[in-house]
Amino acid sequence: MNLPNSITPNRIKNSILEVFFDSNEPFEILFGYFYNNVLENGTYKSIELSNDNSSSEDNNSKNILFYNETIKFVFSESSLIINCNDKYENWLLYFDEIKNVINFFNFEKEIIINKIGLRYISEYPNMDLRDNIKFEFKFGFPNISSNSFSFNTEFNYKDALIILTLRNQIPFNVSTKEEKINLSIIDIDVIQDNLNLNIKEIENIYEKIETTHLYEKEIFFNILNESFLKSLNPQY
């Protein structure tokens, strides 16, 4: 299938990249180096996040959220989590930001990237997925039609694990108004595990991230029916 480079409208609400790593170095040292690099870069703001279940004096439960207009990210003891900020623009812009953030790692330390996950969540207000994707929901009562449902499946795709979740016409409260909408969601999580990549192998890490994004696109566009894909004004 010829995959589009972009679609309009773009309904991506979350584009979560999680890079899992192992290191023999204490987390405080890794985080200190990472934190200093972010500060020296000078283009990110930060806020402190705290675990609601912890005391205000428990510093180990706190994370710092860094952000700019395009992305936000958190560096924790075992992973770096990156997400788009208010709006996902396109992969080229997002991937450039991802590479900038990964370069805040300390490349002089022994850090092993063992897993990469990329999860895109797209939201469609007042849309029935049954009319727009290649999916048919049936159960043991042939005379009953289910309008609202949630479906989850895991399967292997090439060298990755895919977690696909479909939610159709789920009632959702609009935060700014006293009303509800029916929200449909396409949620695709692509996971590449057992990578064993040293942080110094940065080009191989970038290649794995790009491959994960390619799988994300292949799954997404292959589950859409032709008429819905055309309505998204695909650009090739």
GROMACS .gro file of C-alpha atoms in nm:
model
  236
    1MET     CA    1   0.000   0.000   0.000
    2ASN     CA    2   0.120   0.349  -0.090
    3LEU     CA    3   0.122   0.533   0.243
    4PRO     CA    4   0.024   0.901   0.264
    5ASN     CA    5   0.277   1.152   0.397
    6SER     CA    6   0.001   1.354   0.561
    7ILE     CA    7  -0.377   1.372   0.609
    8THR     CA    8  -0.619   1.657   0.681
    9PRO     CA    9  -0.780   1.680   0.927
   10ASN     CA   10  -0.522   1.534   1.161
   11ARG     CA   11  -0.696   1.382   1.465
   12ILE     CA   12  -0.387   1.272   1.660
   13LYS     CA   13  -0.422   1.376   2.024
   14ASN     CA   14  -0.126   1.181   2.166
   15SER     CA   15   0.193   1.057   2.000
   16ILE     CA   16   0.377   0.892   2.288
   17LEU     CA   17   0.732   0.771   2.231
   18GLU     CA   18   0.881   0.575   2.521
   19VAL     CA   19   1.249   0.479   2.513
   20PHE     CA   20   1.335   0.223   2.783
   21PHE     CA   21   1.694   0.191   2.902
   22ASP     CA   22   1.921   0.016   3.152
   23SER     CA   23   2.235   0.155   3.311
   24ASN     CA   24   2.470   0.070   3.596
   25GLU     CA   25   2.504   0.441   3.673
   26PRO     CA   26   2.294   0.584   3.959
   27PHE     CA   27   1.983   0.757   3.831
   28GLU     CA   28   2.082   1.081   4.005
   29ILE     CA   29   2.397   1.105   3.791
   30LEU     CA   30   2.214   1.024   3.467
   31PHE     CA   31   1.937   1.270   3.544
   32GLY     CA   32   2.179   1.545   3.652
   33TYR     CA   33   2.364   1.527   3.321
   34PHE     CA   34   2.037   1.514   3.125
   35TYR     CA   35   1.891   1.805   3.324
   36ASN     CA   36   2.198   2.022   3.272
   37ASN     CA   37   2.192   1.959   2.898
   38VAL     CA   38   1.826   2.061   2.881
   39LEU     CA   39   1.903   2.383   3.070
   40GLU     CA   40   2.201   2.462   2.847
   41ASN     CA   41   1.984   2.414   2.540
   42GLY     CA   42   1.764   2.696   2.668
   43THR     CA   43   1.453   2.623   2.460
   44TYR     CA   44   1.247   2.423   2.712
   45LYS     CA   45   1.043   2.526   3.013
   46SER     CA   46   0.981   2.289   3.305
   47ILE     CA   47   0.737   2.208   3.581
   48GLU     CA   48   0.767   1.960   3.868
   49LEU     CA   49   0.533   1.662   3.875
   50SER     CA   50   0.468   1.480   4.202
   51ASN     CA   51   0.307   1.146   4.278
   52ASP     CA   52  -0.029   1.220   4.442
   53ASN     CA   53   0.018   0.923   4.675
   54SER     CA   54   0.351   1.044   4.812
   55SER     CA   55   0.449   1.300   5.072
   56SER     CA   56   0.578   1.637   4.957
   57GLU     CA   57   0.920   1.548   5.101
   58ASP     CA   58   0.962   1.231   4.897
   59ASN     CA   59   1.189   1.360   4.620
   60ASN     CA   60   1.227   1.017   4.460
   61SER     CA   61   0.860   1.022   4.357
   62LYS     CA   62   0.893   1.350   4.168
   63ASN     CA   63   0.958   1.398   3.796
   64ILE     CA   64   1.023   1.711   3.596
   65LEU     CA   65   0.817   1.773   3.283
   66PHE     CA   66   1.007   1.967   3.017
   67TYR     CA   67   0.818   2.124   2.729
   68ASN     CA   68   0.813   2.369   2.442
   69GLU     CA   69   0.545   2.451   2.183
   70THR     CA   70   0.592   2.119   2.001
   71ILE     CA   71   0.672   1.849   2.258
   72LYS     CA   72   0.684   1.758   2.625
   73PHE     CA   73   0.904   1.494   2.789
   74VAL     CA   74   0.990   1.328   3.119
   75PHE     CA   75   1.317   1.151   3.207
   76SER     CA   76   1.253   0.876   3.465
   77GLU     CA   77   1.463   0.597   3.618
   78SER     CA   78   1.401   0.350   3.338
   79SER     CA   79   1.259   0.545   3.044
   80LEU     CA   80   1.242   0.867   2.850
   81ILE     CA   81   0.882   0.955   2.763
   82ILE     CA   82   0.810   1.206   2.485
   83ASN     CA   83   0.471   1.329   2.366
   84CYS     CA   84   0.341   1.598   2.136
   85ASN     CA   85   0.222   1.912   2.309
   86ASP     CA   86  -0.117   2.066   2.229
   87LYS     CA   87  -0.108   1.974   1.861
   88TYR     CA   88   0.071   1.711   1.652
   89GLU     CA   89   0.198   1.880   1.336
   90ASN     CA   90   0.382   1.615   1.135
   91TRP     CA   91   0.639   1.339   1.173
   92LEU     CA   92   0.936   1.532   1.030
   93LEU     CA   93   0.899   1.811   1.286
   94TYR     CA   94   0.827   1.568   1.568
   95PHE     CA   95   1.118   1.339   1.482
   96ASP     CA   96   1.361   1.633   1.478
   97GLU     CA   97   1.245   1.721   1.830
   98ILE     CA   98   1.280   1.357   1.939
   99LYS     CA   99   1.642   1.349   1.819
  100ASN     CA  100   1.717   1.673   2.003
  101VAL     CA  101   1.585   1.526   2.328
  102ILE     CA  102   1.765   1.192   2.294
  103ASN     CA  103   2.089   1.384   2.248
  104PHE     CA  104   2.054   1.511   2.606
  105PHE     CA  105   2.167   1.163   2.724
  106ASN     CA  106   2.522   1.125   2.851
  107PHE     CA  107   2.695   0.941   2.567
  108GLU     CA  108   3.000   0.874   2.784
  109LYS     CA  109   2.803   0.645   3.017
  110GLU     CA  110   2.705   0.282   2.962
  111ILE     CA  111   2.337   0.315   2.871
  112ILE     CA  112   2.156   0.034   2.688
  113ILE     CA  113   1.831   0.099   2.500
  114ASN     CA  114   1.629  -0.222   2.537
  115LYS     CA  115   1.281  -0.127   2.419
  116ILE     CA  116   1.109   0.141   2.210
  117GLY     CA  117   0.735   0.200   2.201
  118LEU     CA  118   0.538   0.444   1.986
  119ARG     CA  119   0.169   0.497   2.057
  120TYR     CA  120  -0.062   0.718   1.850
  121ILE     CA  121  -0.410   0.795   1.979
  122SER     CA  122  -0.653   0.957   1.735
  123GLU     CA  123  -0.993   1.092   1.842
  124TYR     CA  124  -1.302   1.127   1.623
  125PRO     CA  125  -1.600   1.313   1.774
  126ASN     CA  126  -1.945   1.192   1.673
  127MET     CA  127  -1.813   0.939   1.424
  128ASP     CA  128  -1.913   0.573   1.396
  129LEU     CA  129  -1.602   0.362   1.337
  130ARG     CA  130  -1.811   0.088   1.179
  131ASP     CA  131  -1.872   0.313   0.879
  132ASN     CA  132  -1.508   0.405   0.834
  133ILE     CA  133  -1.274   0.116   0.917
  134LYS     CA  134  -1.235  -0.247   0.812
  135PHE     CA  135  -1.380  -0.387   1.131
  136GLU     CA  136  -1.704  -0.568   1.207
  137PHE     CA  137  -1.823  -0.609   1.563
  138LYS     CA  138  -2.061  -0.901   1.631
  139PHE     CA  139  -2.152  -1.111   1.931
  140GLY     CA  140  -2.391  -1.393   2.019
  141PHE     CA  141  -2.716  -1.197   1.992
  142PRO     CA  142  -2.780  -1.156   1.618
  143ASN     CA  143  -3.082  -0.930   1.670
  144ILE     CA  144  -2.891  -0.680   1.886
  145SER     CA  145  -2.686  -0.399   1.737
  146SER     CA  146  -2.417  -0.252   1.963
  147ASN     CA  147  -2.356   0.117   1.898
  148SER     CA  148  -2.099   0.176   2.171
  149PHE     CA  149  -1.814  -0.070   2.222
  150SER     CA  150  -1.447  -0.107   2.312
  151PHE     CA  151  -1.219  -0.362   2.145
  152ASN     CA  152  -0.858  -0.451   2.227
  153THR     CA  153  -0.619  -0.695   2.061
  154GLU     CA  154  -0.247  -0.776   2.060
  155PHE     CA  155  -0.066  -0.931   1.764
  156ASN     CA  156   0.281  -0.962   1.615
  157TYR     CA  157   0.363  -0.754   1.309
  158LYS     CA  158   0.703  -0.805   1.147
  159ASP     CA  159   0.950  -0.764   1.436
  160ALA     CA  160   0.712  -0.568   1.660
  161LEU     CA  161   0.424  -0.621   1.898
  162ILE     CA  162   0.107  -0.426   1.815
  163ILE     CA  163  -0.159  -0.334   2.071
  164LEU     CA  164  -0.467  -0.209   1.887
  165THR     CA  165  -0.757  -0.054   2.076
  166LEU     CA  166  -1.078   0.067   1.912
  167ARG     CA  167  -1.342   0.258   2.104
  168ASN     CA  168  -1.663   0.341   1.925
  169GLN     CA  169  -1.902   0.621   2.021
  170ILE     CA  170  -1.812   0.632   2.390
  171PRO     CA  171  -2.005   0.908   2.576
  172PHE     CA  172  -1.760   1.177   2.678
  173ASN     CA  173  -1.811   1.491   2.887
  174VAL     CA  174  -1.703   1.814   2.721
  175SER     CA  175  -1.498   1.990   2.988
  176THR     CA  176  -1.599   2.343   2.901
  177LYS     CA  177  -1.967   2.277   2.847
  178GLU     CA  178  -2.246   2.088   3.016
  179GLU     CA  179  -2.287   1.844   2.731
  180LYS     CA  180  -2.169   1.506   2.610
  181ILE     CA  181  -2.034   1.391   2.278
  182ASN     CA  182  -1.984   1.041   2.143
  183LEU     CA  183  -1.612   0.995   2.095
  184SER     CA  184  -1.448   0.725   1.883
  185ILE     CA  185  -1.080   0.641   1.929
  186ILE     CA  186  -0.817   0.458   1.725
  187ASP     CA  187  -0.525   0.371   1.956
  188ILE     CA  188  -0.220   0.194   1.807
  189ASP     CA  189   0.081   0.102   2.020
  190VAL     CA  190   0.388  -0.036   1.838
  191ILE     CA  191   0.657  -0.196   2.056
  192GLN     CA  192   1.004  -0.317   1.960
  193ASP     CA  193   1.167  -0.513   2.242
  194ASN     CA  194   1.501  -0.686   2.316
  195LEU     CA  195   1.698  -0.423   2.122
  196ASN     CA  196   2.019  -0.412   2.328
  197LEU     CA  197   2.142  -0.092   2.161
  198ASN     CA  198   2.417   0.111   2.326
  199ILE     CA  199   2.335   0.482   2.346
  200LYS     CA  200   2.649   0.543   2.135
  201GLU     CA  201   2.474   0.360   1.848
  202ILE     CA  202   2.261   0.667   1.798
  203GLU     CA  203   2.195   0.621   1.425
  204ASN     CA  204   2.070   0.265   1.488
  205ILE     CA  205   1.841   0.399   1.760
  206TYR     CA  206   1.702   0.663   1.522
  207GLU     CA  207   1.650   0.393   1.260
  208LYS     CA  208   1.452   0.181   1.508
  209ILE     CA  209   1.232   0.479   1.594
  210GLU     CA  210   1.167   0.549   1.226
  211THR     CA  211   1.082   0.183   1.166
  212THR     CA  212   0.840   0.191   1.458
  213HIS     CA  213   0.674   0.496   1.304
  214LEU     CA  214   0.651   0.321   0.967
  215TYR     CA  215   0.472   0.025   1.130
  216GLU     CA  216   0.240   0.271   1.302
  217LYS     CA  217   0.143   0.419   0.965
  218GLU     CA  218   0.104   0.078   0.799
  219ILE     CA  219  -0.138  -0.044   1.065
  220PHE     CA  220  -0.337   0.280   1.074
  221PHE     CA  221  -0.389   0.325   0.702
  222ASN     CA  222  -0.459  -0.042   0.639
  223ILE     CA  223  -0.751  -0.051   0.883
  224LEU     CA  224  -0.926   0.248   0.722
  225ASN     CA  225  -1.175   0.185   0.445
  226GLU     CA  226  -1.117   0.355   0.112
  227SER     CA  227  -1.393   0.615   0.136
  228PHE     CA  228  -1.283   0.733   0.480
  229LEU     CA  229  -0.919   0.757   0.370
  230LYS     CA  230  -1.024   0.976   0.076
  231SER     CA  231  -1.218   1.204   0.310
  232LEU     CA  232  -0.893   1.271   0.499
  233ASN     CA  233  -0.738   1.436   0.190
  234PRO     CA  234  -0.423   1.222   0.185
  235GLN     CA  235  -0.107   1.380   0.044
  236TYR     CA  236   0.149   1.143  -0.110
   0.00000   0.00000   0.00000
